[in-house]
PDB file of C-alpha atoms in Angstrom:
ATOM      1  CA  MET A 266       3.888  28.824 -38.762  1.00 37.00           C
ATOM      2  CA  THR A 267       3.309  32.458 -37.812  1.00 38.00           C
ATOM      3  CA  ARG A 268       6.749  33.927 -37.359  1.00 43.00           C
ATOM      4  CA  CYS A 269       7.800  36.652 -34.988  1.00 54.00           C
ATOM      5  CA  LEU A 270       9.985  38.890 -37.127  1.00 39.00           C
ATOM      6  CA  PHE A 271      11.764  42.018 -35.983  1.00 38.00           C
ATOM      7  CA  ASN A 272      14.997  43.962 -36.084  1.00 38.00           C
ATOM      8  CA  ALA A 273      17.047  43.238 -32.977  1.00 40.00           C
ATOM      9  CA  ARG A 274      19.873  45.165 -31.315  1.00 37.00           C
ATOM     10  CA  LEU A 275      22.837  42.836 -30.985  1.00 36.00           C
ATOM     11  CA  ALA A 276      25.531  44.478 -28.886  1.00 35.00           C
ATOM     12  CA  GLY A 277      28.960  44.026 -30.409  1.00 34.00           C
ATOM     13  CA  VAL A 278      27.683  42.054 -33.380  1.00 33.00           C
ATOM     14  CA  PHE A 279      28.295  43.215 -36.935  1.00 32.00           C
ATOM     15  CA  MET A 280      25.875  41.657 -39.377  1.00 32.00           C
ATOM     16  CA  LEU A 281      27.619  40.735 -42.603  1.00 32.00           C
ATOM     17  CA  ALA A 282      25.997  40.276 -45.977  1.00 28.00           C
ATOM     18  CA  LEU A 283      26.820  36.666 -46.653  1.00 32.00           C
ATOM     19  CA  VAL A 284      25.627  34.362 -49.367  1.00 33.00           C
ATOM     20  CA  LEU A 285      24.626  31.260 -47.449  1.00 37.00           C
ATOM     21  CA  SER A 286      24.672  27.802 -48.906  1.00 36.00           C
ATOM     22  CA  ALA A 287      21.272  26.182 -49.265  1.00 38.00           C
ATOM     23  CA  CYS A 288      22.639  23.074 -47.594  1.00 47.00           C
ATOM     24  CA  ALA A 289      23.713  23.540 -43.990  1.00 53.00           C
ATOM     25  CA  ARG A 290      26.413  21.241 -42.712  1.00 65.00           C
ATOM     26  CA  THR A 291      25.792  19.106 -39.664  1.00 66.00           C
ATOM     27  CA  PRO A 292      27.510  20.867 -36.737  1.00 79.00           C
ATOM     28  CA  VAL A 293      30.325  18.963 -35.091  1.00 82.00           C
ATOM     29  CA  LEU A 294      29.714  18.167 -31.436  1.00 93.00           C
ATOM     30  CA  LEU A 295      32.543  17.437 -29.040  1.00 94.00           C
ATOM     31  CA  ASP A 296      33.121  13.755 -28.355  1.00 93.00           C
ATOM     32  CA  SER A 297      32.781  14.536 -24.652  1.00 94.00           C
ATOM     33  CA  THR A 298      29.309  15.967 -25.263  1.00 95.00           C
ATOM     34  CA  ARG A 299      28.096  12.812 -26.973  1.00 94.00           C
ATOM     35  CA  GLU A 300      29.586  10.710 -24.171  1.00 95.00           C
ATOM     36  CA  GLU A 301      28.223  12.752 -21.267  1.00 96.00           C
ATOM     37  CA  ILE A 302      24.656  13.590 -22.254  1.00 97.00           C
ATOM     38  CA  ALA A 303      21.735  11.260 -22.879  1.00 98.00           C
ATOM     39  CA  PRO A 304      21.175  10.328 -26.540  1.00 97.00           C
ATOM     40  CA  ARG A 305      17.775  12.020 -26.468  1.00 98.00           C
ATOM     41  CA  THR A 306      15.627  14.053 -24.089  1.00 98.00           C
ATOM     42  CA  GLU A 307      12.479  16.142 -24.215  1.00 98.00           C
ATOM     43  CA  LEU A 308      11.149  18.510 -21.555  1.00 98.00           C
ATOM     44  CA  GLY A 309       7.487  17.889 -22.196  1.00 97.00           C
ATOM     45  CA  GLU A 310       6.405  19.694 -19.041  1.00 97.00           C
ATOM     46  CA  VAL A 311       7.407  23.084 -20.474  1.00 98.00           C
ATOM     47  CA  PRO A 312       4.120  24.903 -21.200  1.00 96.00           C
ATOM     48  CA  PHE A 313       3.304  26.170 -24.679  1.00 96.00           C
ATOM     49  CA  TYR A 314       1.986  29.566 -25.721  1.00 93.00           C
ATOM     50  CA  ALA A 315       1.365  30.244 -29.388  1.00 90.00           C
ATOM     51  CA  GLN A 316       3.462  33.089 -30.696  1.00 81.00           C
ATOM     52  CA  THR A 317       1.449  35.552 -32.722  1.00 75.00           C
ATOM     53  CA  GLU A 318       3.059  38.131 -34.968  1.00 66.00           C
ATOM     54  CA  TYR A 319       5.798  40.144 -33.234  1.00 63.00           C
ATOM     55  CA  GLN A 320       5.074  38.445 -29.893  1.00 83.00           C
ATOM     56  CA  CYS A 321       7.553  35.579 -29.887  1.00 88.00           C
ATOM     57  CA  GLY A 322       9.613  37.273 -27.156  1.00 91.00           C
ATOM     58  CA  PRO A 323       6.759  37.596 -24.623  1.00 92.00           C
ATOM     59  CA  ALA A 324       5.451  34.112 -25.457  1.00 93.00           C
ATOM     60  CA  SER A 325       8.897  32.525 -25.007  1.00 95.00           C
ATOM     61  CA  LEU A 326       9.291  34.323 -21.699  1.00 95.00           C
ATOM     62  CA  ALA A 327       5.898  33.137 -20.498  1.00 95.00           C
ATOM     63  CA  MET A 328       6.887  29.529 -21.198  1.00 96.00           C
ATOM     64  CA  VAL A 329      10.132  29.551 -19.224  1.00 97.00           C
ATOM     65  CA  LEU A 330       8.738  31.687 -16.402  1.00 97.00           C
ATOM     66  CA  GLU A 331       5.772  29.375 -15.916  1.00 96.00           C
ATOM     67  CA  HIS A 332       8.134  26.399 -16.068  1.00 97.00           C
ATOM     68  CA  GLN A 333       9.739  27.889 -12.936  1.00 97.00           C
ATOM     69  CA  GLY A 334       6.363  28.345 -11.265  1.00 95.00           C
ATOM     70  CA  GLU A 335       6.043  32.072 -11.984  1.00 94.00           C
ATOM     71  CA  THR A 336       2.730  33.054 -13.543  1.00 86.00           C
ATOM     72  CA  ALA A 337       3.056  35.778 -16.164  1.00 84.00           C
ATOM     73  CA  SER A 338       0.433  36.802 -18.697  1.00 83.00           C
ATOM     74  CA  ILE A 339       1.390  37.403 -22.309  1.00 86.00           C
ATOM     75  CA  GLU A 340      -0.269  40.812 -22.167  1.00 84.00           C
ATOM     76  CA  ALA A 341       1.808  41.905 -19.168  1.00 87.00           C
ATOM     77  CA  LEU A 342       5.015  40.648 -20.756  1.00 89.00           C
ATOM     78  CA  ILE A 343       4.239  42.463 -23.989  1.00 84.00           C
ATOM     79  CA  ARG A 344       4.133  45.732 -22.061  1.00 81.00           C
ATOM     80  CA  GLN A 345       7.472  44.887 -20.438  1.00 83.00           C
ATOM     81  CA  VAL A 346       9.524  43.735 -23.422  1.00 84.00           C
ATOM     82  CA  TYR A 347       7.822  44.628 -26.706  1.00 71.00           C
ATOM     83  CA  VAL A 348       9.391  47.591 -28.516  1.00 66.00           C
ATOM     84  CA  PRO A 349       6.934  48.891 -31.145  1.00 63.00           C
ATOM     85  CA  GLY A 350       9.585  50.739 -33.132  1.00 57.00           C
ATOM     86  CA  ARG A 351      11.513  47.500 -33.474  1.00 56.00           C
ATOM     87  CA  GLU A 352       8.422  45.338 -33.916  1.00 50.00           C
ATOM     88  CA  GLY A 353       9.836  42.878 -31.438  1.00 56.00           C
ATOM     89  CA  SER A 354      11.666  42.346 -28.145  1.00 69.00           C
ATOM     90  CA  LEU A 355      15.327  43.144 -27.562  1.00 85.00           C
ATOM     91  CA  GLN A 356      17.690  40.947 -25.595  1.00 90.00           C
ATOM     92  CA  PRO A 357      18.249  43.360 -22.666  1.00 92.00           C
ATOM     93  CA  GLU A 358      14.504  43.726 -22.179  1.00 92.00           C
ATOM     94  CA  MET A 359      14.059  39.953 -22.204  1.00 94.00           C
ATOM     95  CA  LEU A 360      16.668  39.467 -19.477  1.00 96.00           C
ATOM     96  CA  ALA A 361      15.331  42.386 -17.439  1.00 95.00           C
ATOM     97  CA  ALA A 362      11.806  40.938 -17.495  1.00 94.00           C
ATOM     98  CA  VAL A 363      13.088  37.713 -15.953  1.00 97.00           C
ATOM     99  CA  ARG A 364      14.686  39.646 -13.090  1.00 97.00           C
ATOM    100  CA  ARG A 365      11.532  41.645 -12.456  1.00 95.00           C
ATOM    101  CA  HIS A 366       9.744  38.329 -11.875  1.00 96.00           C
ATOM    102  CA  GLY A 367      12.214  37.356  -9.147  1.00 97.00           C
ATOM    103  CA  LEU A 368      14.221  34.895 -11.238  1.00 98.00           C
ATOM    104  CA  ILE A 369      17.737  34.905 -12.677  1.00 98.00           C
ATOM    105  CA  ALA A 370      18.527  34.821 -16.394  1.00 98.00           C
ATOM    106  CA  TYR A 371      21.805  33.075 -17.224  1.00 98.00           C
ATOM    107  CA  PRO A 372      23.081  33.631 -20.775  1.00 97.00           C
ATOM    108  CA  ILE A 373      24.492  30.347 -21.999  1.00 97.00           C
ATOM    109  CA  ARG A 374      27.830  29.651 -23.629  1.00 96.00           C
ATOM    110  CA  PRO A 375      27.387  30.224 -27.395  1.00 96.00           C
ATOM    111  CA  THR A 376      27.871  26.623 -28.508  1.00 97.00           C
ATOM    112  CA  LEU A 377      25.563  23.805 -29.546  1.00 97.00           C
ATOM    113  CA  ASP A 378      27.336  21.578 -27.004  1.00 97.00           C
ATOM    114  CA  ALA A 379      26.317  23.957 -24.204  1.00 97.00           C
ATOM    115  CA  LEU A 380      22.737  24.152 -25.455  1.00 98.00           C
ATOM    116  CA  LEU A 381      22.357  20.368 -25.451  1.00 98.00           C
ATOM    117  CA  ALA A 382      23.976  20.117 -22.008  1.00 98.00           C
ATOM    118  CA  HIS A 383      21.359  22.507 -20.608  1.00 98.00           C
ATOM    119  CA  LEU A 384      18.559  20.442 -22.110  1.00 98.00           C
ATOM    120  CA  ASP A 385      20.113  17.259 -20.726  1.00 98.00           C
ATOM    121  CA  ALA A 386      20.041  18.965 -17.295  1.00 98.00           C
ATOM    122  CA  ASP A 387      16.289  19.726 -17.651  1.00 98.00           C
ATOM    123  CA  GLU A 388      16.882  23.393 -18.412  1.00 98.00           C
ATOM    124  CA  PRO A 389      14.826  24.759 -21.338  1.00 98.00           C
ATOM    125  CA  VAL A 390      16.656  27.451 -23.271  1.00 98.00           C
ATOM    126  CA  VAL A 391      15.269  30.597 -24.872  1.00 98.00           C
ATOM    127  CA  VAL A 392      17.131  30.990 -28.174  1.00 98.00           C
ATOM    128  CA  LEU A 393      17.288  33.783 -30.723  1.00 96.00           C
ATOM    129  CA  GLN A 394      17.352  32.820 -34.385  1.00 96.00           C
ATOM    130  CA  ASN A 395      17.584  34.735 -37.631  1.00 94.00           C
ATOM    131  CA  LEU A 396      15.306  32.916 -40.058  1.00 91.00           C
ATOM    132  CA  SER A 397      16.548  34.860 -43.076  1.00 85.00           C
ATOM    133  CA  LEU A 398      19.808  36.183 -44.475  1.00 76.00           C
ATOM    134  CA  PRO A 399      21.985  38.407 -42.288  1.00 71.00           C
ATOM    135  CA  LEU A 400      21.437  41.348 -44.651  1.00 74.00           C
ATOM    136  CA  TYR A 401      17.653  41.115 -44.203  1.00 77.00           C
ATOM    137  CA  PRO A 402      17.281  39.642 -40.702  1.00 80.00           C
ATOM    138  CA  MET A 403      14.037  38.110 -39.504  1.00 88.00           C
ATOM    139  CA  TRP A 404      14.611  37.562 -35.801  1.00 89.00           C
ATOM    140  CA  HIS A 405      12.665  34.949 -33.902  1.00 93.00           C
ATOM    141  CA  TYR A 406      12.644  33.748 -30.286  1.00 94.00           C
ATOM    142  CA  ALA A 407      11.852  30.117 -29.512  1.00 97.00           C
ATOM    143  CA  VAL A 408      12.275  27.759 -26.563  1.00 98.00           C
ATOM    144  CA  ALA A 409      14.490  24.698 -27.034  1.00 98.00           C
ATOM    145  CA  ILE A 410      13.000  21.791 -25.081  1.00 98.00           C
ATOM    146  CA  GLY A 411      14.755  18.680 -26.373  1.00 98.00           C
ATOM    147  CA  TYR A 412      16.972  16.884 -28.842  1.00 98.00           C
ATOM    148  CA  ASP A 413      17.519  13.498 -30.488  1.00 98.00           C
ATOM    149  CA  LEU A 414      21.176  12.779 -31.211  1.00 97.00           C
ATOM    150  CA  PRO A 415      20.638   9.616 -33.305  1.00 96.00           C
ATOM    151  CA  ARG A 416      18.327  11.610 -35.568  1.00 97.00           C
ATOM    152  CA  GLU A 417      20.427  14.805 -35.289  1.00 96.00           C
ATOM    153  CA  THR A 418      17.354  16.892 -34.458  1.00 98.00           C
ATOM    154  CA  LEU A 419      16.346  19.629 -32.016  1.00 98.00           C
ATOM    155  CA  ILE A 420      12.865  20.164 -30.568  1.00 98.00           C
ATOM    156  CA  LEU A 421      11.473  23.669 -30.069  1.00 98.00           C
ATOM    157  CA  ARG A 422       8.367  25.410 -28.849  1.00 97.00           C
ATOM    158  CA  SER A 423       8.208  27.805 -31.778  1.00 96.00           C
ATOM    159  CA  GLY A 424       5.604  30.012 -33.411  1.00 91.00           C
ATOM    160  CA  GLU A 425       2.274  28.216 -33.409  1.00 93.00           C
ATOM    161  CA  ILE A 426       3.898  24.769 -33.266  1.00 94.00           C
ATOM    162  CA  PRO A 427       4.200  23.256 -29.769  1.00 96.00           C
ATOM    163  CA  ARG A 428       6.682  20.633 -30.951  1.00 97.00           C
ATOM    164  CA  HIS A 429       8.701  21.964 -33.847  1.00 97.00           C
ATOM    165  CA  THR A 430      11.425  19.524 -34.900  1.00 98.00           C
ATOM    166  CA  LEU A 431      14.273  20.504 -37.192  1.00 96.00           C
ATOM    167  CA  SER A 432      17.754  19.262 -37.931  1.00 97.00           C
ATOM    168  CA  LEU A 433      20.621  20.359 -35.728  1.00 97.00           C
ATOM    169  CA  ALA A 434      22.294  21.679 -38.867  1.00 96.00           C
ATOM    170  CA  ARG A 435      19.380  23.864 -39.885  1.00 96.00           C
ATOM    171  CA  PHE A 436      18.855  25.139 -36.358  1.00 97.00           C
ATOM    172  CA  ASP A 437      22.526  25.947 -35.830  1.00 97.00           C
ATOM    173  CA  ALA A 438      22.661  27.854 -39.115  1.00 95.00           C
ATOM    174  CA  THR A 439      19.835  30.153 -37.987  1.00 96.00           C
ATOM    175  CA  TRP A 440      21.088  30.357 -34.400  1.00 97.00           C
ATOM    176  CA  ALA A 441      24.647  31.219 -35.424  1.00 95.00           C
ATOM    177  CA  ARG A 442      23.365  34.446 -36.998  1.00 94.00           C
ATOM    178  CA  SER A 443      22.582  35.748 -33.483  1.00 94.00           C
ATOM    179  CA  GLN A 444      26.047  34.718 -32.283  1.00 95.00           C
ATOM    180  CA  ARG A 445      24.230  31.722 -30.733  1.00 97.00           C
ATOM    181  CA  TRP A 446      22.522  33.872 -28.112  1.00 97.00           C
ATOM    182  CA  GLY A 447      20.311  32.179 -25.543  1.00 97.00           C
ATOM    183  CA  PHE A 448      19.547  32.006 -21.841  1.00 98.00           C
ATOM    184  CA  VAL A 449      18.081  29.790 -19.144  1.00 98.00           C
ATOM    185  CA  VAL A 450      15.973  30.844 -16.166  1.00 98.00           C
ATOM    186  CA  LYS A 451      16.663  29.667 -12.617  1.00 98.00           C
ATOM    187  CA  PRO A 452      15.310  30.591  -9.187  1.00 97.00           C
ATOM    188  CA  PRO A 453      17.600  32.300  -6.643  1.00 97.00           C
ATOM    189  CA  GLY A 454      19.972  29.795  -5.086  1.00 97.00           C
ATOM    190  CA  GLU A 455      20.344  27.677  -8.224  1.00 97.00           C
ATOM    191  CA  LEU A 456      23.042  28.061 -10.863  1.00 97.00           C
ATOM    192  CA  ALA A 457      22.631  27.113 -14.481  1.00 97.00           C
ATOM    193  CA  THR A 458      24.505  24.058 -15.725  1.00 96.00           C
ATOM    194  CA  GLY A 459      28.033  24.819 -16.911  1.00 94.00           C
ATOM    195  CA  VAL A 460      27.775  28.573 -16.399  1.00 93.00           C
ATOM    196  CA  SER A 461      31.176  30.251 -16.140  1.00 93.00           C
ATOM    197  CA  VAL A 462      32.177  32.165 -13.023  1.00 95.00           C
ATOM    198  CA  ARG A 463      32.162  35.445 -14.904  1.00 95.00           C
ATOM    199  CA  SER A 464      28.733  34.864 -16.451  1.00 96.00           C
ATOM    200  CA  ALA A 465      27.306  33.775 -13.110  1.00 97.00           C
ATOM    201  CA  ILE A 466      28.656  36.865 -11.342  1.00 97.00           C
ATOM    202  CA  GLU A 467      27.224  39.133 -14.038  1.00 97.00           C
ATOM    203  CA  ALA A 468      23.830  37.405 -13.965  1.00 98.00           C
ATOM    204  CA  ILE A 469      23.518  37.397 -10.169  1.00 98.00           C
ATOM    205  CA  SER A 470      24.757  40.999  -9.919  1.00 97.00           C
ATOM    206  CA  ALA A 471      22.113  42.136 -12.422  1.00 97.00           C
ATOM    207  CA  PHE A 472      19.466  40.257 -10.429  1.00 98.00           C
ATOM    208  CA  GLU A 473      20.720  41.755  -7.167  1.00 97.00           C
ATOM    209  CA  ALA A 474      20.497  45.268  -8.599  1.00 96.00           C
ATOM    210  CA  VAL A 475      16.760  44.735  -9.147  1.00 96.00           C
ATOM    211  CA  GLN A 476      15.748  42.503  -6.242  1.00 96.00           C
ATOM    212  CA  GLY A 477      18.262  43.530  -3.542  1.00 94.00           C
ATOM    213  CA  PRO A 478      21.247  41.862  -1.824  1.00 92.00           C
ATOM    214  CA  SER A 479      19.241  39.739   0.585  1.00 91.00           C
ATOM    215  CA  THR A 480      17.334  38.122  -2.273  1.00 95.00           C
ATOM    216  CA  ALA A 481      20.612  37.284  -4.031  1.00 97.00           C
ATOM    217  CA  LEU A 482      22.245  35.817  -0.914  1.00 97.00           C
ATOM    218  CA  ASP A 483      21.452  32.183  -1.722  1.00 97.00           C
ATOM    219  CA  SER A 484      22.760  32.611  -5.260  1.00 98.00           C
ATOM    220  CA  TRP A 485      26.103  33.970  -4.071  1.00 98.00           C
ATOM    221  CA  GLN A 486      26.320  31.063  -1.637  1.00 98.00           C
ATOM    222  CA  ALA A 487      25.663  28.620  -4.470  1.00 98.00           C
ATOM    223  CA  LEU A 488      28.346  30.320  -6.561  1.00 98.00           C
ATOM    224  CA  VAL A 489      31.125  29.962  -3.984  1.00 98.00           C
ATOM    225  CA  GLU A 490      30.094  26.373  -3.277  1.00 97.00           C
ATOM    226  CA  ARG A 491      30.565  25.537  -6.952  1.00 97.00           C
ATOM    227  CA  HIS A 492      33.577  27.841  -7.426  1.00 97.00           C
ATOM    228  CA  PRO A 493      35.286  28.131  -4.021  1.00 97.00           C
ATOM    229  CA  ASP A 494      38.343  29.823  -5.553  1.00 97.00           C
ATOM    230  CA  SER A 495      36.359  32.814  -6.856  1.00 98.00           C
ATOM    231  CA  ALA A 496      37.516  35.836  -4.874  1.00 98.00           C
ATOM    232  CA  LEU A 497      34.850  38.052  -6.448  1.00 97.00           C
ATOM    233  CA  GLY A 498      32.220  35.484  -5.535  1.00 98.00           C
ATOM    234  CA  TRP A 499      33.257  35.549  -1.892  1.00 98.00           C
ATOM    235  CA  PHE A 500      33.432  39.356  -1.961  1.00 98.00           C
ATOM    236  CA  ALA A 501      29.873  39.565  -3.311  1.00 97.00           C
ATOM    237  CA  LEU A 502      28.727  37.034  -0.719  1.00 98.00           C
ATOM    238  CA  GLY A 503      30.274  39.180   2.011  1.00 98.00           C
ATOM    239  CA  ASN A 504      28.353  42.233   0.822  1.00 96.00           C
ATOM    240  CA  ALA A 505      25.107  40.263   0.671  1.00 96.00           C
ATOM    241  CA  ARG A 506      25.623  38.815   4.144  1.00 97.00           C
ATOM    242  CA  TYR A 507      26.263  42.262   5.570  1.00 96.00           C
ATOM    243  CA  ALA A 508      23.147  43.649   3.888  1.00 94.00           C
ATOM    244  CA  ASP A 509      21.218  40.734   5.375  1.00 94.00           C
ATOM    245  CA  GLY A 510      22.310  41.694   8.891  1.00 95.00           C
ATOM    246  CA  LYS A 511      25.006  39.024   9.294  1.00 96.00           C
ATOM    247  CA  PRO A 512      28.248  40.966   9.855  1.00 96.00           C
ATOM    248  CA  GLY A 513      30.097  38.059  11.452  1.00 96.00           C
ATOM    249  CA  GLU A 514      29.445  35.832   8.447  1.00 97.00           C
ATOM    250  CA  ALA A 515      30.371  38.730   6.178  1.00 98.00           C
ATOM    251  CA  VAL A 516      33.792  38.914   7.863  1.00 98.00           C
ATOM    252  CA  ASP A 517      34.366  35.241   7.052  1.00 98.00           C
ATOM    253  CA  ALA A 518      33.481  35.861   3.407  1.00 98.00           C
ATOM    254  CA  PHE A 519      35.758  38.892   3.078  1.00 98.00           C
ATOM    255  CA  GLU A 520      38.633  37.014   4.723  1.00 98.00           C
ATOM    256  CA  THR A 521      38.174  34.179   2.247  1.00 98.00           C
ATOM    257  CA  ALA A 522      38.089  36.672  -0.634  1.00 98.00           C
ATOM    258  CA  THR A 523      41.424  38.162   0.436  1.00 98.00           C
ATOM    259  CA  ARG A 524      42.973  34.703   0.728  1.00 98.00           C
ATOM    260  CA  GLN A 525      41.824  33.812  -2.772  1.00 98.00           C
ATOM    261  CA  ASP A 526      43.052  37.129  -4.191  1.00 98.00           C
ATOM    262  CA  PRO A 527      45.367  39.180  -1.947  1.00 98.00           C
ATOM    263  CA  ALA A 528      45.209  42.012  -4.516  1.00 98.00           C
ATOM    264  CA  LEU A 529      41.473  42.533  -4.085  1.00 98.00           C
ATOM    265  CA  GLY A 530      41.639  45.919  -2.389  1.00 97.00           C
ATOM    266  CA  ALA A 531      37.886  46.343  -1.990  1.00 97.00           C
ATOM    267  CA  ALA A 532      37.726  43.148   0.070  1.00 98.00           C
ATOM    268  CA  TRP A 533      40.536  44.347   2.346  1.00 98.00           C
ATOM    269  CA  LEU A 534      38.759  47.679   2.864  1.00 98.00           C
ATOM    270  CA  ASN A 535      35.405  46.078   3.664  1.00 97.00           C
ATOM    271  CA  LEU A 536      37.112  43.636   5.994  1.00 98.00           C
ATOM    272  CA  GLY A 537      38.764  46.507   7.860  1.00 97.00           C
ATOM    273  CA  LEU A 538      35.515  48.441   8.126  1.00 97.00           C
ATOM    274  CA  LEU A 539      33.648  45.422   9.491  1.00 97.00           C
ATOM    275  CA  LEU A 540      36.350  44.484  11.980  1.00 97.00           C
ATOM    276  CA  THR A 541      36.301  48.077  13.212  1.00 97.00           C
ATOM    277  CA  GLN A 542      32.524  48.007  13.534  1.00 96.00           C
ATOM    278  CA  LEU A 543      32.650  44.728  15.450  1.00 96.00           C
ATOM    279  CA  ASP A 544      35.597  45.909  17.558  1.00 95.00           C
ATOM    280  CA  GLN A 545      37.637  42.885  16.524  1.00 95.00           C
ATOM    281  CA  PRO A 546      41.420  42.719  15.969  1.00 95.00           C
ATOM    282  CA  GLY A 547      42.946  42.863  12.511  1.00 96.00           C
ATOM    283  CA  ALA A 548      41.335  46.045  11.200  1.00 97.00           C
ATOM    284  CA  ILE A 549      44.623  47.997  10.994  1.00 97.00           C
ATOM    285  CA  THR A 550      46.267  45.217   8.985  1.00 97.00           C
ATOM    286  CA  ALA A 551      43.299  45.089   6.606  1.00 98.00           C
ATOM    287  CA  PHE A 552      43.397  48.872   6.094  1.00 97.00           C
ATOM    288  CA  GLU A 553      47.149  48.733   5.471  1.00 97.00           C
ATOM    289  CA  ARG A 554      46.694  46.078   2.815  1.00 97.00           C
ATOM    290  CA  ALA A 555      43.936  48.118   1.148  1.00 97.00           C
ATOM    291  CA  ALA A 556      46.007  51.317   1.291  1.00 97.00           C
ATOM    292  CA  ALA A 557      48.936  49.585  -0.407  1.00 97.00           C
ATOM    293  CA  LEU A 558      46.831  48.613  -3.439  1.00 97.00           C
ATOM    294  CA  GLU A 559      45.986  51.134  -6.152  1.00 96.00           C
ATOM    295  CA  GLY A 560      42.296  51.782  -6.579  1.00 96.00           C
ATOM    296  CA  PRO A 561      39.324  53.773  -5.310  1.00 95.00           C
ATOM    297  CA  TRP A 562      39.539  52.063  -1.909  1.00 95.00           C
ATOM    298  CA  GLN A 563      42.944  53.611  -1.125  1.00 95.00           C
ATOM    299  CA  SER A 564      41.739  56.980   0.118  1.00 95.00           C
ATOM    300  CA  LYS A 565      39.173  55.452   2.464  1.00 95.00           C
ATOM    301  CA  ALA A 566      41.750  53.004   3.861  1.00 96.00           C
ATOM    302  CA  ARG A 567      44.306  55.764   4.414  1.00 96.00           C
ATOM    303  CA  GLU A 568      41.672  57.869   6.119  1.00 94.00           C
ATOM    304  CA  HIS A 569      41.138  55.110   8.675  1.00 93.00           C
ATOM    305  CA  LEU A 570      44.878  54.788   9.144  1.00 93.00           C
ATOM    306  CA  GLY A 571      45.108  58.536   9.873  1.00 89.00           C
ATOM    307  CA  HIS A 572      47.305  59.264   6.841  1.00 67.00           C
TER     308      HIS A 572
END
């Protein structure tokens, strides 16, 4: 197998020189995982692109992008994510490339249980492995497409092998060296399986910064439908609705945000500004609530109160 080897930037990760045992232990899955997911699955419809030297990042991206119906050539992706000085692709560039193609990259929870749950939900996962020792890392991107619990194996699109099977233990040992970093790709309006509120907000916000609020509107709607108690989710939805020319619906979102978190000063300020714009009652109360909360919104709220 031709491997894609490079030195990666891992934010917040300190690589330790460890002497690793030649025999990896079988990772322990939660009982709930074994009960909730199918015993085996394989996403055979995920396309395969052979990964030549130093091009595993672009090839992995091409597979998951095409799986979502987005055509992307390897050559174009190389220009977007390949860093010659590093002889490979760095994680931020990988995620940014997904956003440039109009899709959302959701980093997954760093556990084998989460990885298998994504596969069980028909979500292929781009994973980052270190195929050598931490002191001399050889980083490699692959796409996880399936597993077999009775056989304790994982199935990857990796290197020049369209169906690379290896034990869960061996995979987890190499994956753990990247702090079990991986992500799934979804179209706007769809959330990844099991994604936390915080991770979803960060992923959608990063997408919105590239593609614009209107494009992210359906994703914010999906977030509050799954997590109706997320004040920040409702606040972001309000901003997206306003940007999309729906001020009345934005008011509803900001009001919900303030109910979920009365200390969210930015939501009170935006609510007051919109009620003023629409000439509706309640603006003074909203400004008073914003002015009473410490934060950058205070001065604007007090200005509208005439203080």
